[in-house]
Amino acid sequence: MERRGRSPTALHKVRMSMPAAKVRFQHSTSRSLRPSFSSSLHLSIISLLIVFLLPTDGFAQKNQRPKLLPAARKDLAGKIILLPQDDRYLELKMMAQIADHYLALPPSGFLTPEPRSAELVEWLKGQNLAGVTGILVSLDANITEISSVLRLFRAQNSKLPIYGFASLDSSADASKQSCQSAIDLVADGSLDFLLIGQNEDLSAKPAQIARARLIGDAVSREIGEKVAFASGQTSLPEILLAKMLAQRFGRSPRVLPVYSSNEGRTSKDNASVSLNQIINAKIKLLGGSVMTQNQETAPQVDALLFIHTPQTTEAQRTDLVMSVLQTIDSGVRVTFLDLSETTKTKEAMLTELRNHKLLGKLTSYASAAPGDSSREAVNRALAQTSIFFTAIKSLRDDIDRVHRIERAQVNLLFSRILEDWGYQLIVRPQLEEFARQQLQTDPAKLGDKTDRAETFTIEALRKLATELFDEQFHRNVHAILMNSGTRIQFRVSMLQQLQVRFPSQNTAEPEIRQIIHTFFEGYLPNGGRQ
């Protein structure tokens, strides 16, 4: 990412259940995946099931590394216009890059310190739709003006996918009216899909009533399938981006969730919804399929989602890690979610994963900070998994393109681990103390102290980033099967830059990106499956 001028949004750069159940996969003459079950969660998956990323053969030949120049926008797989809700968009840009898409964004000055709705609408109105493959729009501000722009876009291109997202607060009449206006846009065809975020306690009557009225209106107008609700409002654009890409390419992952404990699997959220219900709903919202652990469906699994749940014992945690290890060794994609309760349980899990050198081999990783809602972590992990699956299955026609996808995927995985582990568990407590003691300011309101807070964070994270890279990522090899049947191999090579920004000028949700380089290493023999 290019370096910006100094502002509150600047980037500092420096160098640098299956509960308690055992799921066993065995060989068969048809090379299918056959699960059996026992009381201690344990996976042994055959290496011929789904050979996605890890090669099993040596090189057939070594070619010169191609010179990879920055891709021109016309060479990318697509372009998506995003009108964001705020200035937290770095992760969205990285996710779009995983799908080899350019994400067009308004100038950062229109979003800080607060969104300037009039300028944002004018920016949206001035966008040229040539080459655009989709539009994502926040509808929380100036929905009347935005509506006219969307209707104009629809008149110009009747087939262009346009998705919107809005926030519902049952205590605010303006919020309820905005959501109602958004549903009107779906009804008149200006929006193809609407995602409404609601982070309220759904056991409370006002929240239930507000949602029920909107659902009833959508159903009565026969657009119920085009309107959905979700929690985790700051990550709604990630969900929509993944859904849009899955629909464009006609590919979405079949995901098998595996829980570390039965008690955690059925634990309740907001006193009404169990964790497994939340996970299943999120997978379906993305357009994916939830797989069950049985003999018939096992060979169809595209990714395994391992969830470290609350109420997990030490023995169950060890079993879960061994299952992850054996699954990755077989070549199957693995997403890891840490939703456990405390810093202690999260650190214990990270230690186990690090000891087995597993972090750099995951497809995605997310951990909810202790005391925070798990919904944002679930959204982000599943969105990255879906986008990478869609991209690597649909865009394997060019080495440069696959290299861009692979590099973006590694960078986002590393950044997410560094943020959820290094920052949230280690650096954030130090930074909050630094803000109070040295900066004499509230960590949630850094204001003109943002520069110093970002510098402190970079210095604190730099050593952790180097340790993480050297231990878990450096020299890792990834193999991809191209459409031609040729298998190519990439290697993780170098750690370059650390970027940190506090979009909302507080210490709760920084955007962290560590730039990692990968290089094309050569061709593997034909054959094998992906």
Coordinates of C-alpha atoms in Angstrom, one line a residue:
M1 CA 0.0 0.0 0.0
E2 CA 1.3 3.4 -0.8
R3 CA 2.4 5.7 2.0
R4 CA -0.1 8.4 2.7
G5 CA 0.5 11.9 4.0
R6 CA 0.4 12.4 7.8
S7 CA -3.2 12.3 9.0
P8 CA -5.2 10.4 11.5
T9 CA -5.4 7.7 8.9
A10 CA -1.7 7.6 8.0
L11 CA 0.2 4.4 7.7
H12 CA 3.5 4.2 9.6
K13 CA 5.9 1.9 7.9
V14 CA 9.1 0.3 9.1
R15 CA 11.2 -2.6 7.8
M16 CA 11.4 -5.3 9.0
S17 CA -18.9 -30.7 17.2
M18 CA -17.8 -32.2 16.6
P19 CA -17.3 -31.9 20.2
A20 CA -15.0 -34.4 21.9
A21 CA -15.6 -36.7 19.0
K22 CA -12.9 -38.4 17.0
V23 CA -13.3 -38.0 13.3
R24 CA -11.1 -40.6 11.5
F25 CA -10.5 -40.6 7.8
Q26 CA -9.2 -43.8 6.2
H27 CA -8.0 -44.9 2.8
S28 CA -10.4 -46.8 0.5
T29 CA -10.1 -48.2 -3.0
S30 CA -12.1 -45.3 -4.3
R31 CA -9.9 -42.8 -2.5
S32 CA -12.9 -41.4 -0.8
L33 CA -12.9 -39.9 2.7
R34 CA -14.6 -42.2 5.2
P35 CA -15.1 -40.9 8.7
S36 CA -15.5 -42.9 11.8
F37 CA -16.1 -41.5 15.3
S38 CA -14.8 -42.0 18.8
S39 CA -14.8 -40.1 22.1
S40 CA -11.6 -38.0 21.8
L41 CA -11.6 -35.6 18.9
H42 CA -8.9 -36.8 16.4
L43 CA -8.6 -36.5 12.7
S44 CA -6.5 -38.7 10.4
I45 CA -7.2 -37.6 6.8
I46 CA -5.9 -39.3 3.7
S47 CA -3.5 -37.3 1.6
L48 CA -5.5 -38.0 -1.6
L49 CA -8.7 -36.5 -0.4
I50 CA -8.3 -32.9 -1.5
V51 CA -4.8 -32.0 -2.4
F52 CA -5.1 -28.2 -2.4
L53 CA -2.0 -26.5 -1.4
L54 CA 0.8 -29.0 -0.5
P55 CA 2.7 -30.9 -3.1
T56 CA 3.7 -34.5 -2.7
D57 CA 6.1 -34.9 -5.6
G58 CA 9.5 -33.4 -6.4
F59 CA 10.1 -30.9 -9.2
A60 CA 9.9 -32.1 -12.8
Q61 CA 11.8 -29.1 -13.8
K62 CA 13.0 -25.7 -12.5
N63 CA 12.3 -22.7 -14.5
Q64 CA 13.7 -19.2 -14.2
R65 CA 11.6 -17.1 -11.9
P66 CA 9.3 -14.8 -14.0
K67 CA 9.6 -11.1 -13.5
L68 CA 6.4 -10.0 -11.9
L69 CA 5.5 -6.4 -12.5
P70 CA 2.6 -4.7 -10.7
A71 CA -0.6 -5.6 -12.5
A72 CA -2.4 -3.0 -14.5
R73 CA -6.0 -2.7 -13.5
K74 CA -7.1 -3.9 -16.9
D75 CA -5.2 -7.1 -16.2
L76 CA -6.9 -7.8 -12.9
A77 CA -9.9 -10.1 -12.6
G78 CA -12.3 -7.4 -11.7
K79 CA -13.0 -4.0 -10.1
I80 CA -15.4 -3.4 -7.2
I81 CA -16.6 0.0 -6.0
L82 CA -16.9 0.4 -2.3
L83 CA -18.7 3.2 -0.5
P84 CA -17.6 2.3 3.1
Q85 CA -19.3 3.1 6.4
D86 CA -16.0 4.4 7.9
D87 CA -12.3 4.4 7.3
R88 CA -11.7 0.8 8.3
Y89 CA -11.1 -0.6 4.8
L90 CA -7.5 -2.0 4.8
E91 CA -8.6 -5.6 5.4
L92 CA -11.3 -5.2 2.7
K93 CA -8.6 -4.1 0.2
M94 CA -6.5 -7.1 1.1
M95 CA -9.5 -9.5 0.7
A96 CA -10.3 -8.0 -2.7
Q97 CA -6.6 -8.6 -3.7
I98 CA -7.0 -12.3 -2.8
A99 CA -9.6 -12.4 -5.6
D100 CA -7.3 -10.3 -7.9
H101 CA -9.8 -7.5 -7.8
Y102 CA -9.2 -3.7 -7.5
L103 CA -11.2 -2.1 -4.8
A104 CA -12.1 1.5 -5.7
L105 CA -12.5 3.7 -2.5
P106 CA -13.3 7.3 -1.9
P107 CA -10.4 9.6 -0.7
S108 CA -9.5 9.0 2.9
G109 CA -10.2 12.6 3.7
F110 CA -13.9 12.0 3.1
L111 CA -14.0 9.5 5.9
T112 CA -11.9 11.1 8.7
P113 CA -12.3 12.2 11.4
E114 CA -16.0 11.5 10.5
P115 CA -17.6 10.4 7.2
R116 CA -18.6 13.5 5.1
S117 CA -21.8 12.1 3.5
A118 CA -22.2 14.8 0.9
E119 CA -18.7 14.4 -0.5
L120 CA -19.1 10.6 -0.4
V121 CA -22.3 10.7 -2.4
E122 CA -20.7 13.0 -5.0
W123 CA -17.7 10.6 -5.2
L124 CA -20.0 7.7 -5.8
K125 CA -22.0 9.6 -8.4
G126 CA -18.8 10.4 -10.3
Q127 CA -17.7 6.8 -10.7
N128 CA -17.3 5.4 -14.2
L129 CA -18.9 1.9 -14.4
A130 CA -16.7 0.8 -17.3
G131 CA -14.9 -2.4 -16.2
V132 CA -16.8 -2.5 -12.8
T133 CA -17.9 -6.0 -11.7
G134 CA -19.7 -5.0 -8.6
I135 CA -20.7 -2.3 -6.1
L136 CA -20.9 -2.4 -2.3
V137 CA -22.6 0.5 -0.6
S138 CA -23.1 1.5 3.0
L139 CA -26.6 2.9 3.4
D140 CA -26.4 4.3 6.9
A141 CA -26.0 8.0 5.9
N142 CA -27.8 10.1 3.2
I143 CA -29.8 7.1 1.9
T144 CA -32.1 9.4 -0.1
E145 CA -29.2 10.8 -2.1
I146 CA -27.5 7.4 -2.4
S147 CA -30.8 5.9 -3.7
S148 CA -30.8 8.2 -6.6
V149 CA -27.3 7.3 -7.5
L150 CA -28.0 3.6 -7.3
R151 CA -31.1 4.0 -9.5
L152 CA -28.9 5.8 -12.1
F153 CA -26.3 3.0 -12.0
R154 CA -29.1 0.4 -12.4
A155 CA -30.4 2.3 -15.5
Q156 CA -26.9 2.3 -17.0
N157 CA -26.3 -1.4 -16.3
S158 CA -29.2 -3.7 -15.4
K159 CA -27.0 -6.7 -14.7
L160 CA -24.3 -5.0 -12.5
P161 CA -24.4 -6.6 -9.0
I162 CA -25.1 -3.9 -6.4
Y163 CA -25.1 -5.0 -2.7
G164 CA -26.0 -2.7 0.2
F165 CA -25.5 -2.9 4.0
A166 CA -27.1 -1.0 6.8
S167 CA -27.3 -1.0 10.6
L168 CA -30.4 -1.5 12.6
D169 CA -30.8 0.1 16.1
S170 CA -34.3 -0.6 17.4
S171 CA -34.0 2.4 19.8
A172 CA -33.3 4.9 16.9
D173 CA -36.2 5.9 14.6
A174 CA -33.7 7.2 12.0
S175 CA -32.0 3.8 11.9
K176 CA -35.3 1.9 11.4
Q177 CA -36.4 4.3 8.7
S178 CA -33.0 3.9 6.9
C179 CA -33.4 0.1 6.9
Q180 CA -36.9 0.5 5.6
S181 CA -35.7 2.7 2.7
A182 CA -33.0 0.2 2.0
I183 CA -35.6 -2.5 1.6
D184 CA -37.4 -0.2 -0.8
L185 CA -34.3 -0.2 -3.0
V186 CA -34.3 -4.0 -3.1
A187 CA -38.0 -4.0 -4.0
D188 CA -37.5 -1.6 -7.0
G189 CA -34.5 -3.5 -8.2
S190 CA -31.8 -0.9 -7.4
L191 CA -30.2 -3.3 -4.9
D192 CA -29.6 -7.0 -5.7
F193 CA -29.0 -7.9 -2.0
L194 CA -29.3 -6.1 1.4
L195 CA -27.5 -7.1 4.5
I196 CA -28.7 -5.5 7.7
G197 CA -26.4 -5.6 10.7
Q198 CA -28.0 -5.8 14.2
N199 CA -25.7 -6.1 17.2
E200 CA -28.5 -5.9 19.7
D201 CA -29.6 -8.5 22.3
L202 CA -32.2 -10.4 20.3
S203 CA -33.8 -11.6 23.5
A204 CA -35.1 -8.0 24.1
K205 CA -38.5 -7.3 22.7
P206 CA -37.7 -4.0 20.9
A207 CA -34.9 -5.7 18.9
Q208 CA -37.2 -8.6 18.0
I209 CA -40.0 -6.4 16.9
A210 CA -37.8 -4.1 14.8
R211 CA -36.3 -7.1 13.0
A212 CA -39.7 -8.9 12.6
R213 CA -41.3 -5.8 10.9
L214 CA -38.5 -5.5 8.3
I215 CA -38.6 -9.3 7.6
G216 CA -42.4 -9.2 7.3
D217 CA -42.2 -6.3 4.8
A218 CA -39.6 -8.1 2.7
V219 CA -41.6 -11.3 2.6
S220 CA -44.8 -9.5 1.8
R221 CA -43.0 -7.9 -1.2
E222 CA -41.5 -11.3 -2.3
I223 CA -37.9 -10.2 -1.8
G224 CA -37.3 -12.2 1.4
E225 CA -34.4 -14.1 -0.2
K226 CA -32.7 -10.8 -1.0
V227 CA -32.6 -9.4 2.5
A228 CA -30.6 -10.9 5.3
F229 CA -29.6 -10.0 8.9
A230 CA -26.3 -10.5 10.6
S231 CA -24.3 -9.4 13.7
G232 CA -20.8 -8.1 13.6
Q233 CA -21.5 -4.8 11.9
T234 CA -17.9 -3.7 11.2
S235 CA -17.3 -6.8 9.1
L236 CA -20.5 -6.8 7.1
P237 CA -18.6 -5.6 4.0
E238 CA -16.3 -8.6 4.2
I239 CA -19.3 -10.9 4.2
L240 CA -20.9 -9.1 1.2
L241 CA -17.6 -9.1 -0.7
A242 CA -17.3 -12.9 -0.3
K243 CA -20.9 -13.4 -1.3
M244 CA -20.6 -11.3 -4.4
L245 CA -17.5 -13.1 -5.6
A246 CA -19.0 -16.5 -4.9
Q247 CA -22.0 -15.6 -7.0
R248 CA -20.0 -14.1 -9.8
F249 CA -17.8 -17.1 -10.2
G250 CA -20.4 -19.7 -9.2
R251 CA -18.2 -21.2 -6.5
S252 CA -18.5 -21.3 -2.8
P253 CA -16.9 -23.7 -0.3
R254 CA -18.4 -26.7 1.4
V255 CA -17.3 -26.3 5.0
L256 CA -17.2 -28.9 7.8
P257 CA -17.2 -27.3 11.3
V258 CA -15.3 -29.2 14.0
Y259 CA -15.7 -28.0 17.6
S260 CA -13.3 -28.6 20.5
S261 CA -16.0 -29.3 23.0
N262 CA -19.7 -30.2 23.0
E263 CA -20.4 -27.7 25.8
G264 CA -18.8 -24.9 23.7
R265 CA -20.6 -26.0 20.5
T266 CA -24.0 -25.5 22.1
S267 CA -23.1 -22.5 24.3
K268 CA -25.6 -19.7 23.9
D269 CA -25.0 -16.2 22.5
N270 CA -27.4 -13.5 23.8
A271 CA -29.2 -16.2 25.7
S272 CA -30.9 -17.4 22.6
V273 CA -28.6 -18.7 19.8
S274 CA -26.1 -21.5 20.1
L275 CA -22.6 -21.2 18.7
N276 CA -23.1 -23.9 16.1
Q277 CA -26.3 -22.1 14.9
I278 CA -24.3 -18.9 14.5
I279 CA -21.5 -20.7 12.6
N280 CA -23.9 -22.5 10.3
A281 CA -25.9 -19.3 9.5
K282 CA -22.7 -17.4 8.6
I283 CA -21.5 -20.1 6.3
K284 CA -24.9 -20.1 4.5
L285 CA -25.0 -16.3 4.3
L286 CA -21.7 -16.4 2.4
G287 CA -23.3 -18.8 -0.1
G288 CA -21.4 -21.8 1.3
S289 CA -22.7 -25.2 2.4
V290 CA -22.5 -26.7 5.9
M291 CA -21.3 -30.3 5.7
T292 CA -21.9 -33.0 8.3
Q293 CA -19.4 -35.6 9.3
N294 CA -20.6 -38.7 7.6
Q295 CA -19.3 -41.2 5.1
E296 CA -21.3 -39.9 2.1
T297 CA -20.5 -36.2 2.4
A298 CA -16.9 -36.3 3.6
P299 CA -15.3 -36.6 0.2
Q300 CA -17.0 -33.3 -0.8
V301 CA -15.5 -31.2 1.9
D302 CA -13.6 -28.1 0.6
A303 CA -12.4 -26.7 4.0
L304 CA -12.5 -27.8 7.6
L305 CA -13.3 -25.1 10.2
F306 CA -11.8 -25.8 13.5
I307 CA -13.3 -23.9 16.5
H308 CA -11.6 -23.5 19.8
T309 CA -14.8 -23.0 21.9
P310 CA -15.4 -21.9 25.4
Q311 CA -15.4 -24.7 28.0
T312 CA -12.6 -26.6 26.4
T313 CA -10.4 -28.8 28.6
E314 CA -6.6 -29.0 28.1
A315 CA -6.9 -32.6 26.8
Q316 CA -9.6 -31.4 24.2
R317 CA -7.3 -28.6 23.2
T318 CA -4.5 -30.9 22.5
D319 CA -6.7 -33.3 20.5
L320 CA -7.9 -30.3 18.4
V321 CA -4.4 -29.3 17.6
M322 CA -3.4 -32.8 16.6
S323 CA -6.5 -33.0 14.4
V324 CA -5.4 -29.7 12.7
L325 CA -1.9 -31.1 12.2
Q326 CA -3.1 -34.3 10.5
T327 CA -5.6 -32.4 8.4
I328 CA -3.0 -30.0 7.1
D329 CA -0.6 -32.8 6.4
S330 CA -3.1 -34.4 4.1
G331 CA -3.4 -31.2 2.1
V332 CA -6.9 -30.1 3.1
R333 CA -7.6 -26.4 3.7
V334 CA -8.0 -25.4 7.4
T335 CA -9.6 -22.4 8.9
F336 CA -9.0 -21.8 12.6
L337 CA -11.3 -19.8 14.9
D338 CA -10.4 -19.2 18.6
L339 CA -13.5 -18.2 20.4
S340 CA -12.3 -19.3 23.9
E341 CA -13.0 -17.1 26.9
T342 CA -9.7 -15.8 28.3
T343 CA -6.3 -14.6 27.4
K344 CA -4.9 -17.7 29.2
T345 CA -6.8 -20.1 27.0
K346 CA -6.0 -18.2 23.8
E347 CA -2.3 -18.1 24.7
A348 CA -2.3 -21.9 25.4
M349 CA -3.9 -22.6 22.0
L350 CA -1.4 -20.3 20.2
T351 CA 1.5 -22.0 21.9
E352 CA 0.2 -25.5 20.8
L353 CA -0.3 -24.3 17.2
R354 CA 3.2 -22.6 17.1
N355 CA 4.9 -25.7 18.6
H356 CA 3.6 -27.7 15.6
K357 CA 4.4 -25.0 13.0
L358 CA 0.8 -24.7 11.9
L359 CA 0.1 -21.0 11.8
G360 CA 1.7 -20.4 8.4
K361 CA -0.2 -23.4 6.9
L362 CA -3.7 -22.2 7.7
T363 CA -6.1 -20.8 5.1
S364 CA -7.4 -18.2 7.6
Y365 CA -7.2 -17.4 11.3
A366 CA -9.3 -15.3 13.6
S367 CA -9.6 -14.9 17.4
A368 CA -12.1 -12.8 19.3
A369 CA -10.5 -10.7 21.9
P370 CA -11.4 -11.7 25.5
G371 CA -14.7 -10.1 26.4
D372 CA -15.6 -9.1 22.8
S373 CA -18.3 -10.6 20.7
S374 CA -17.2 -13.6 18.6
R375 CA -19.3 -12.4 15.6
E376 CA -16.6 -10.2 14.0
A377 CA -14.0 -13.0 14.2
V378 CA -16.4 -15.5 12.6
N379 CA -17.3 -13.1 9.8
R380 CA -13.7 -12.4 8.9
A381 CA -12.4 -15.9 9.0
L382 CA -15.2 -17.3 6.9
A383 CA -15.0 -14.4 4.4
Q384 CA -11.3 -15.0 3.8
T385 CA -11.8 -18.7 3.5
S386 CA -14.6 -18.3 1.0
I387 CA -12.8 -15.6 -1.1
F388 CA -9.6 -17.6 -1.3
F389 CA -11.4 -20.8 -2.3
T390 CA -13.4 -18.9 -5.0
A391 CA -10.3 -17.3 -6.4
I392 CA -8.0 -20.3 -6.4
K393 CA -10.6 -22.4 -8.0
S394 CA -11.8 -19.9 -10.6
L395 CA -8.7 -17.8 -11.6
R396 CA -6.0 -20.4 -12.2
D397 CA -5.4 -19.4 -15.8
D398 CA -2.2 -17.3 -15.5
I399 CA 0.9 -17.6 -13.3
D400 CA 1.2 -13.9 -12.5
R401 CA -2.5 -13.8 -11.4
V402 CA -2.1 -16.9 -9.2
H403 CA 1.0 -15.4 -7.7
R404 CA -0.9 -12.2 -6.8
I405 CA -3.6 -14.3 -5.2
E406 CA -1.2 -16.4 -3.3
R407 CA 0.8 -13.4 -2.1
A408 CA -2.3 -11.5 -0.9
Q409 CA -3.5 -14.6 0.8
V410 CA -0.3 -15.1 2.8
N411 CA -0.2 -11.4 3.7
L412 CA -3.7 -11.3 5.1
L413 CA -3.2 -14.5 7.0
F414 CA -0.1 -13.2 8.6
S415 CA -1.6 -9.8 9.4
R416 CA -4.7 -11.4 11.0
I417 CA -2.6 -13.6 13.3
L418 CA -0.4 -10.6 14.2
E419 CA -3.4 -8.5 15.0
D420 CA -5.5 -11.0 16.9
W421 CA -2.6 -12.6 18.8
G422 CA 0.4 -10.1 18.9
Y423 CA -1.6 -7.0 19.2
Q424 CA -4.8 -7.9 21.1
L425 CA -3.1 -10.2 23.7
I426 CA 0.3 -8.7 24.1
V427 CA 0.7 -5.1 22.7
R428 CA -2.7 -3.6 23.4
P429 CA -2.5 -3.7 27.2
Q430 CA 1.0 -2.1 26.9
L431 CA -0.3 0.6 24.5
E432 CA -3.3 1.4 26.7
E433 CA -0.9 1.9 29.7
F434 CA 1.4 4.0 27.5
A435 CA -1.5 6.2 26.4
R436 CA -2.7 6.8 30.0
Q437 CA 0.7 7.2 31.6
Q438 CA 2.9 8.8 28.9
L439 CA 0.4 10.4 26.5
Q440 CA -2.0 11.5 29.3
T441 CA -5.0 10.6 27.1
D442 CA -7.9 8.2 26.9
P443 CA -6.8 5.2 24.7
A444 CA -10.2 5.3 23.1
K445 CA -9.7 9.0 22.1
L446 CA -6.2 9.4 20.9
G447 CA -6.8 12.5 18.8
D448 CA -3.6 14.3 18.0
K449 CA -1.6 11.6 19.9
T450 CA -2.4 9.1 17.2
D451 CA 1.1 9.5 15.6
R452 CA 2.9 8.5 18.9
A453 CA 0.5 5.7 19.5
E454 CA 1.1 4.2 16.1
T455 CA 4.9 4.5 16.5
F456 CA 4.7 2.8 19.9
T457 CA 2.6 0.0 18.4
I458 CA 5.0 -0.6 15.5
E459 CA 8.0 -0.8 17.8
A460 CA 6.2 -3.2 20.1
L461 CA 5.0 -5.4 17.2
R462 CA 8.2 -5.5 15.1
K463 CA 9.9 -8.1 17.2
L464 CA 6.8 -10.3 17.4
A465 CA 6.3 -10.0 13.6
T466 CA 9.9 -11.1 13.0
E467 CA 9.6 -14.1 15.4
L468 CA 6.3 -15.1 13.8
F469 CA 7.6 -14.9 10.3
D470 CA 10.9 -16.8 11.0
E471 CA 9.2 -19.5 13.0
Q472 CA 5.9 -20.1 11.1
F473 CA 6.2 -18.6 7.5
H474 CA 9.7 -18.3 6.2
R475 CA 10.5 -20.8 3.3
N476 CA 7.0 -22.3 3.4
V477 CA 6.0 -23.9 0.1
H478 CA 2.6 -23.7 -1.5
A479 CA 1.6 -25.6 -4.7
I480 CA -1.3 -24.7 -7.0
L481 CA -2.8 -26.8 -9.8
M482 CA -3.4 -24.6 -12.8
N483 CA -6.3 -25.0 -15.3
S484 CA -3.8 -26.4 -17.8
G485 CA -3.1 -29.3 -15.4
T486 CA 0.4 -28.0 -14.5
R487 CA 1.2 -27.7 -10.9
I488 CA 3.2 -24.7 -9.9
Q489 CA 5.0 -23.9 -6.6
F490 CA 5.6 -20.7 -4.6
R491 CA 7.8 -20.1 -1.7
V492 CA 7.5 -17.5 1.1
S493 CA 10.7 -15.5 1.0
M494 CA 10.9 -12.2 2.9
L495 CA 9.3 -9.9 5.4
Q496 CA 9.4 -6.3 4.4
Q497 CA 7.1 -3.7 5.9
L498 CA 4.9 -3.3 8.9
Q499 CA 1.9 -1.0 8.6
V500 CA -0.3 0.1 11.5
R501 CA -3.1 2.6 11.4
F502 CA -5.8 3.5 14.0
P503 CA -8.8 4.3 11.7
S504 CA -11.1 5.4 14.5
Q505 CA -8.2 7.0 16.5
N506 CA -8.5 4.5 19.4
T507 CA -6.6 1.4 20.4
A508 CA -9.4 -1.1 20.1
E509 CA -9.3 -2.0 16.4
P510 CA -6.1 -1.0 14.5
E511 CA -5.5 -2.2 11.0
I512 CA -2.2 -4.1 10.8
R513 CA -0.5 -5.3 7.7
Q514 CA 2.9 -7.0 7.4
I515 CA 4.0 -7.2 3.8
I516 CA 5.5 -10.6 2.9
H517 CA 7.1 -11.5 -0.4
T518 CA 6.7 -14.8 -2.2
F519 CA 8.4 -16.0 -5.3
F520 CA 7.6 -18.5 -8.1
E521 CA 9.9 -21.5 -7.6
G522 CA 9.0 -23.8 -10.5
Y523 CA 6.8 -26.5 -12.0
L524 CA 5.7 -29.8 -10.5
P525 CA 4.8 -32.9 -12.5
N526 CA 1.3 -33.1 -14.0
G527 CA -1.3 -35.1 -12.3
G528 CA -2.7 -35.0 -8.8
R529 CA -5.9 -33.3 -7.9
Q530 CA -6.9 -30.0 -6.5

